[in-house]
């Protein structure tokens, strides 16, 4: 294949006022450790490999586009979160993987084997977890509008905790539990009034949004009153989730401060000491070299210290602390592999590199202005850097996978592009827009691949369409 260099165009500063892209990295072939799966490397041939599987072999087996998960990396991150808590009762793990990041039966088994709990927030996520024989007592069931059918399913399965999110739900669950003569453990989700420094759509603790009971408005205290009145509900704690892709732990400090204040208020008003506090998920990961996430150990140590200090202030016993990382476990171990189909240099602007997927397999760029790192994966190149935009094949100009990136100027049709840190919220938010077939999810480990979710087929599309 001939690899004529495309004109690189003017320097980034000229074409992107405000400098939304930084200067080209010194080595375009390098794979920065914090952004890529821990096993990602360049083989002698120059191609990238993950889990000991070179990408060209991977693609020969599974095609493109495809999601690839480094299983060992996923498990190592899960273990690190658990280890950060030190001693705990394995029947009540302090870390619940937020399955919305990505769940399949295979992943539910990894979570079970590693000893994690699982947070599910829909009948579908619950169904996958149960189908994988995930221990129901290690499940937490979330959602701001759980249906009666979902609540019944959760009760019948014996999920460990149900997080109550509305007054209707308190009564609904109490009634369903009483009918079944069960007494589910429940938590009350509170809104602590924190402005998390993240995209508006993934911030969840400011007042003006749909989740939880507001603390400042007194709704949280009222929810606790109502739950305590129901014999059929066993109130075990308070839940707060302030948002996602957060690096600044000050939001968690405020959340812990206010949540512990509520626990103290509950003790004073009702003489009840709630034993649990769940601070949710939300810890950020590195999508680019500019992101610097703290490691699990430091985060957990910080949260524990804050909660202990707050409890000391109120003369409260320290509750059992739990967290629900999704992205921080699943994000970095996953990448997406695409094949380049067309390369369009736009004189004086940038070069559009079209790949064989797009917003149907990664909606995050279009939805949240998310930024990503990508690399030429099928080979190395010594060509000069070219300002590029990696776009998909959908019928929208907003169909962008990586908005601003530097790729070698000789990128051409047939090359493979890998996008880093797509293990969370990409397959789980994928769609069939333009009747795209959703890509497979394949785990890699010790040189072998394992299909977790197969690629969709046109038969799958037609099976739903009754003609
Ligand atoms: N716990 C609760 C109650 C949550 O609502 C979430 C995320 C998590 C835990 C896990 O958050 P994580 O650790 O993964 O940040 N689709 C968005 C993220 C939405 C997250 C919604 N809830 C994205 O692609 O960034």
PDB file of N, CA and C in Angstrom, residues 54-105:
ATOM      1  N   UNK A  54      -1.512  -9.332  19.328  1.00  0.00           N
ATOM      2  CA  UNK A  54      -1.247  -8.255  18.365  1.00  0.00           C
ATOM      3  C   UNK A  54      -2.541  -7.869  17.639  1.00  0.00           C
ATOM      4  N   UNK A  55      -2.699  -6.568  17.390  1.00  0.00           N
ATOM      5  CA  UNK A  55      -4.000  -6.121  16.888  1.00  0.00           C
ATOM      6  C   UNK A  55      -4.349  -6.713  15.520  1.00  0.00           C
ATOM      7  N   UNK A  56      -3.355  -6.999  14.699  1.00  0.00           N
ATOM      8  CA  UNK A  56      -3.720  -7.529  13.370  1.00  0.00           C
ATOM      9  C   UNK A  56      -4.274  -8.949  13.508  1.00  0.00           C
ATOM     10  N   UNK A  57      -3.702  -9.717  14.417  1.00  0.00           N
ATOM     11  CA  UNK A  57      -4.277 -11.056  14.657  1.00  0.00           C
ATOM     12  C   UNK A  57      -5.685 -10.914  15.239  1.00  0.00           C
ATOM     13  N   UNK A  58      -5.826  -9.969  16.181  1.00  0.00           N
ATOM     14  CA  UNK A  58      -7.132  -9.746  16.788  1.00  0.00           C
ATOM     15  C   UNK A  58      -8.180  -9.464  15.706  1.00  0.00           C
ATOM     16  N   UNK A  59      -7.803  -8.567  14.793  1.00  0.00           N
ATOM     17  CA  UNK A  59      -8.764  -8.140  13.773  1.00  0.00           C
ATOM     18  C   UNK A  59      -9.042  -9.268  12.786  1.00  0.00           C
ATOM     19  N   UNK A  60      -8.031 -10.095  12.527  1.00  0.00           N
ATOM     20  CA  UNK A  60      -8.280 -11.239  11.640  1.00  0.00           C
ATOM     21  C   UNK A  60      -9.326 -12.159  12.269  1.00  0.00           C
ATOM     22  N   UNK A  61      -9.312 -12.260  13.607  1.00  0.00           N
ATOM     23  CA  UNK A  61     -10.286 -13.141  14.276  1.00  0.00           C
ATOM     24  C   UNK A  61     -11.648 -12.486  14.464  1.00  0.00           C
ATOM     25  N   UNK A  62     -11.642 -11.186  14.812  1.00  0.00           N
ATOM     26  CA  UNK A  62     -12.896 -10.575  15.277  1.00  0.00           C
ATOM     27  C   UNK A  62     -13.383  -9.402  14.441  1.00  0.00           C
ATOM     28  N   UNK A  63     -12.578  -8.921  13.506  1.00  0.00           N
ATOM     29  CA  UNK A  63     -13.011  -7.806  12.657  1.00  0.00           C
ATOM     30  C   UNK A  63     -12.982  -6.474  13.394  1.00  0.00           C
ATOM     31  N   UNK A  64     -13.423  -5.434  12.673  1.00  0.00           N
ATOM     32  CA  UNK A  64     -13.540  -4.091  13.251  1.00  0.00           C
ATOM     33  C   UNK A  64     -14.914  -3.548  12.894  1.00  0.00           C
ATOM     34  N   UNK A  65     -15.422  -2.549  13.616  1.00  0.00           N
ATOM     35  CA  UNK A  65     -14.898  -2.078  14.889  1.00  0.00           C
ATOM     36  C   UNK A  65     -15.098  -3.131  15.974  1.00  0.00           C
ATOM     37  N   UNK A  66     -14.289  -3.042  17.015  1.00  0.00           N
ATOM     38  CA  UNK A  66     -14.419  -4.001  18.109  1.00  0.00           C
ATOM     39  C   UNK A  66     -13.944  -3.358  19.406  1.00  0.00           C
ATOM     40  N   UNK A  67     -14.616  -3.719  20.479  1.00  0.00           N
ATOM     41  CA  UNK A  67     -14.153  -3.309  21.812  1.00  0.00           C
ATOM     42  C   UNK A  67     -13.258  -4.430  22.346  1.00  0.00           C
ATOM     43  N   UNK A  68     -12.129  -4.033  22.887  1.00  0.00           N
ATOM     44  CA  UNK A  68     -11.168  -5.004  23.419  1.00  0.00           C
ATOM     45  C   UNK A  68     -10.985  -4.705  24.910  1.00  0.00           C
ATOM     46  N   UNK A  69     -11.082  -5.712  25.749  1.00  0.00           N
ATOM     47  CA  UNK A  69     -10.861  -5.478  27.188  1.00  0.00           C
ATOM     48  C   UNK A  69      -9.684  -6.316  27.663  1.00  0.00           C
ATOM     49  N   UNK A  70      -8.739  -5.641  28.299  1.00  0.00           N
ATOM     50  CA  UNK A  70      -7.608  -6.315  28.938  1.00  0.00           C
ATOM     51  C   UNK A  70      -8.112  -6.877  30.275  1.00  0.00           C
ATOM     52  N   UNK A  71      -8.389  -8.170  30.266  1.00  0.00           N
ATOM     53  CA  UNK A  71      -9.033  -8.780  31.441  1.00  0.00           C
ATOM     54  C   UNK A  71      -8.171  -8.647  32.697  1.00  0.00           C
ATOM     55  N   UNK A  72      -6.868  -8.872  32.547  1.00  0.00           N
ATOM     56  CA  UNK A  72      -6.002  -8.820  33.734  1.00  0.00           C
ATOM     57  C   UNK A  72      -5.998  -7.407  34.317  1.00  0.00           C
ATOM     58  N   UNK A  73      -6.009  -6.409  33.435  1.00  0.00           N
ATOM     59  CA  UNK A  73      -6.008  -5.028  33.914  1.00  0.00           C
ATOM     60  C   UNK A  73      -7.317  -4.731  34.659  1.00  0.00           C
ATOM     61  N   UNK A  74      -8.426  -5.178  34.082  1.00  0.00           N
ATOM     62  CA  UNK A  74      -9.743  -4.974  34.720  1.00  0.00           C
ATOM     63  C   UNK A  74      -9.731  -5.579  36.130  1.00  0.00           C
ATOM     64  N   UNK A  75      -9.261  -6.821  36.199  1.00  0.00           N
ATOM     65  CA  UNK A  75      -9.259  -7.514  37.503  1.00  0.00           C
ATOM     66  C   UNK A  75      -8.299  -6.844  38.486  1.00  0.00           C
ATOM     67  N   UNK A  76      -7.157  -6.387  37.976  1.00  0.00           N
ATOM     68  CA  UNK A  76      -6.175  -5.750  38.867  1.00  0.00           C
ATOM     69  C   UNK A  76      -6.750  -4.475  39.472  1.00  0.00           C
ATOM     70  N   UNK A  77      -7.452  -3.713  38.647  1.00  0.00           N
ATOM     71  CA  UNK A  77      -8.050  -2.479  39.173  1.00  0.00           C
ATOM     72  C   UNK A  77      -9.130  -2.797  40.202  1.00  0.00           C
ATOM     73  N   UNK A  78      -9.943  -3.816  39.925  1.00  0.00           N
ATOM     74  CA  UNK A  78     -10.984  -4.220  40.884  1.00  0.00           C
ATOM     75  C   UNK A  78     -10.342  -4.600  42.218  1.00  0.00           C
ATOM     76  N   UNK A  79      -9.270  -5.392  42.131  1.00  0.00           N
ATOM     77  CA  UNK A  79      -8.577  -5.843  43.352  1.00  0.00           C
ATOM     78  C   UNK A  79      -7.982  -4.668  44.121  1.00  0.00           C
ATOM     79  N   UNK A  80      -7.443  -3.710  43.364  1.00  0.00           N
ATOM     80  CA  UNK A  80      -6.820  -2.559  44.028  1.00  0.00           C
ATOM     81  C   UNK A  80      -7.865  -1.776  44.834  1.00  0.00           C
ATOM     82  N   UNK A  81      -9.058  -1.640  44.271  1.00  0.00           N
ATOM     83  CA  UNK A  81     -10.112  -0.915  45.010  1.00  0.00           C
ATOM     84  C   UNK A  81     -10.475  -1.664  46.288  1.00  0.00           C
ATOM     85  N   UNK A  82     -10.599  -2.979  46.180  1.00  0.00           N
ATOM     86  CA  UNK A  82     -10.953  -3.759  47.381  1.00  0.00           C
ATOM     87  C   UNK A  82      -9.822  -3.709  48.403  1.00  0.00           C
ATOM     88  N   UNK A  83      -8.577  -3.890  47.915  1.00  0.00           N
ATOM     89  CA  UNK A  83      -7.431  -3.918  48.824  1.00  0.00           C
ATOM     90  C   UNK A  83      -7.294  -2.592  49.560  1.00  0.00           C
ATOM     91  N   UNK A  84      -7.720  -1.512  48.898  1.00  0.00           N
ATOM     92  CA  UNK A  84      -7.588  -0.191  49.525  1.00  0.00           C
ATOM     93  C   UNK A  84      -8.393  -0.100  50.817  1.00  0.00           C
ATOM     94  N   UNK A  85      -9.396  -0.958  50.957  1.00  0.00           N
ATOM     95  CA  UNK A  85     -10.234  -0.915  52.166  1.00  0.00           C
ATOM     96  C   UNK A  85      -9.651  -1.749  53.311  1.00  0.00           C
ATOM     97  N   UNK A  86      -8.592  -2.526  53.025  1.00  0.00           N
ATOM     98  CA  UNK A  86      -8.015  -3.349  54.098  1.00  0.00           C
ATOM     99  C   UNK A  86      -8.952  -4.502  54.424  1.00  0.00           C
ATOM    100  N   UNK A  87      -9.197  -4.725  55.712  1.00  0.00           N
ATOM    101  CA  UNK A  87     -10.034  -5.868  56.123  1.00  0.00           C
ATOM    102  C   UNK A  87     -11.517  -5.555  55.953  1.00  0.00           C
ATOM    103  N   UNK A  88     -12.241  -6.536  55.436  1.00  0.00           N
ATOM    104  CA  UNK A  88     -13.702  -6.379  55.353  1.00  0.00           C
ATOM    105  C   UNK A  88     -14.314  -7.766  55.280  1.00  0.00           C
ATOM    106  N   UNK A  89     -15.628  -7.824  55.515  1.00  0.00           N
ATOM    107  CA  UNK A  89     -16.348  -9.088  55.436  1.00  0.00           C
ATOM    108  C   UNK A  89     -16.621  -9.385  53.950  1.00  0.00           C
ATOM    109  N   UNK A  90     -16.093 -10.485  53.418  1.00  0.00           N
ATOM    110  CA  UNK A  90     -16.276 -10.749  51.983  1.00  0.00           C
ATOM    111  C   UNK A  90     -17.755 -10.859  51.571  1.00  0.00           C
ATOM    112  N   UNK A  91     -18.623 -11.125  52.526  1.00  0.00           N
ATOM    113  CA  UNK A  91     -20.054 -11.178  52.183  1.00  0.00           C
ATOM    114  C   UNK A  91     -20.609  -9.777  51.969  1.00  0.00           C
ATOM    115  N   UNK A  92     -19.887  -8.772  52.447  1.00  0.00           N
ATOM    116  CA  UNK A  92     -20.348  -7.383  52.333  1.00  0.00           C
ATOM    117  C   UNK A  92     -19.224  -6.527  51.766  1.00  0.00           C
ATOM    118  N   UNK A  93     -18.844  -6.749  50.508  1.00  0.00           N
ATOM    119  CA  UNK A  93     -17.695  -6.010  49.978  1.00  0.00           C
ATOM    120  C   UNK A  93     -17.947  -4.507  49.973  1.00  0.00           C
ATOM    121  N   UNK A  94     -16.923  -3.727  50.278  1.00  0.00           N
ATOM    122  CA  UNK A  94     -17.088  -2.273  50.324  1.00  0.00           C
ATOM    123  C   UNK A  94     -17.060  -1.615  48.942  1.00  0.00           C
ATOM    124  N   UNK A  95     -16.759  -2.404  47.893  1.00  0.00           N
ATOM    125  CA  UNK A  95     -16.681  -1.846  46.539  1.00  0.00           C
ATOM    126  C   UNK A  95     -17.717  -2.538  45.661  1.00  0.00           C
ATOM    127  N   UNK A  96     -18.618  -1.729  45.115  1.00  0.00           N
ATOM    128  CA  UNK A  96     -19.636  -2.242  44.197  1.00  0.00           C
ATOM    129  C   UNK A  96     -19.322  -1.686  42.819  1.00  0.00           C
ATOM    130  N   UNK A  97     -19.024  -2.556  41.887  1.00  0.00           N
ATOM    131  CA  UNK A  97     -18.743  -2.099  40.521  1.00  0.00           C
ATOM    132  C   UNK A  97     -20.039  -1.556  39.905  1.00  0.00           C
ATOM    133  N   UNK A  98     -19.986  -0.335  39.375  1.00  0.00           N
ATOM    134  CA  UNK A  98     -21.171   0.266  38.750  1.00  0.00           C
ATOM    135  C   UNK A  98     -21.333  -0.339  37.357  1.00  0.00           C
ATOM    136  N   UNK A  99     -22.285  -1.240  37.249  1.00  0.00           N
ATOM    137  CA  UNK A  99     -22.345  -2.058  36.036  1.00  0.00           C
ATOM    138  C   UNK A  99     -22.792  -1.272  34.819  1.00  0.00           C
ATOM    139  N   UNK A 100     -23.329  -0.062  35.017  1.00  0.00           N
ATOM    140  CA  UNK A 100     -23.720   0.751  33.863  1.00  0.00           C
ATOM    141  C   UNK A 100     -22.504   1.088  32.995  1.00  0.00           C
ATOM    142  N   UNK A 101     -21.315   1.053  33.578  1.00  0.00           N
ATOM    143  CA  UNK A 101     -20.109   1.346  32.794  1.00  0.00           C
ATOM    144  C   UNK A 101     -19.963   0.312  31.676  1.00  0.00           C
ATOM    145  N   UNK A 102     -20.103  -0.938  32.026  1.00  0.00           N
ATOM    146  CA  UNK A 102     -20.240  -2.026  31.047  1.00  0.00           C
ATOM    147  C   UNK A 102     -20.497  -3.328  31.797  1.00  0.00           C
ATOM    148  N   UNK A 103     -21.516  -4.033  31.374  1.00  0.00           N
ATOM    149  CA  UNK A 103     -21.815  -5.321  31.997  1.00  0.00           C
ATOM    150  C   UNK A 103     -22.148  -6.354  30.933  1.00  0.00           C
ATOM    151  N   UNK A 104     -21.541  -7.497  31.077  1.00  0.00           N
ATOM    152  CA  UNK A 104     -21.958  -8.679  30.322  1.00  0.00           C
ATOM    153  C   UNK A 104     -21.881  -9.805  31.340  1.00  0.00           C
ATOM    154  N   UNK A 105     -22.355 -10.983  30.970  1.00  0.00           N
ATOM    155  CA  UNK A 105     -22.282 -12.070  31.948  1.00  0.00           C
ATOM    156  C   UNK A 105     -20.833 -12.395  32.304  1.00  0.00           C
TER     157      UNK A 105
END
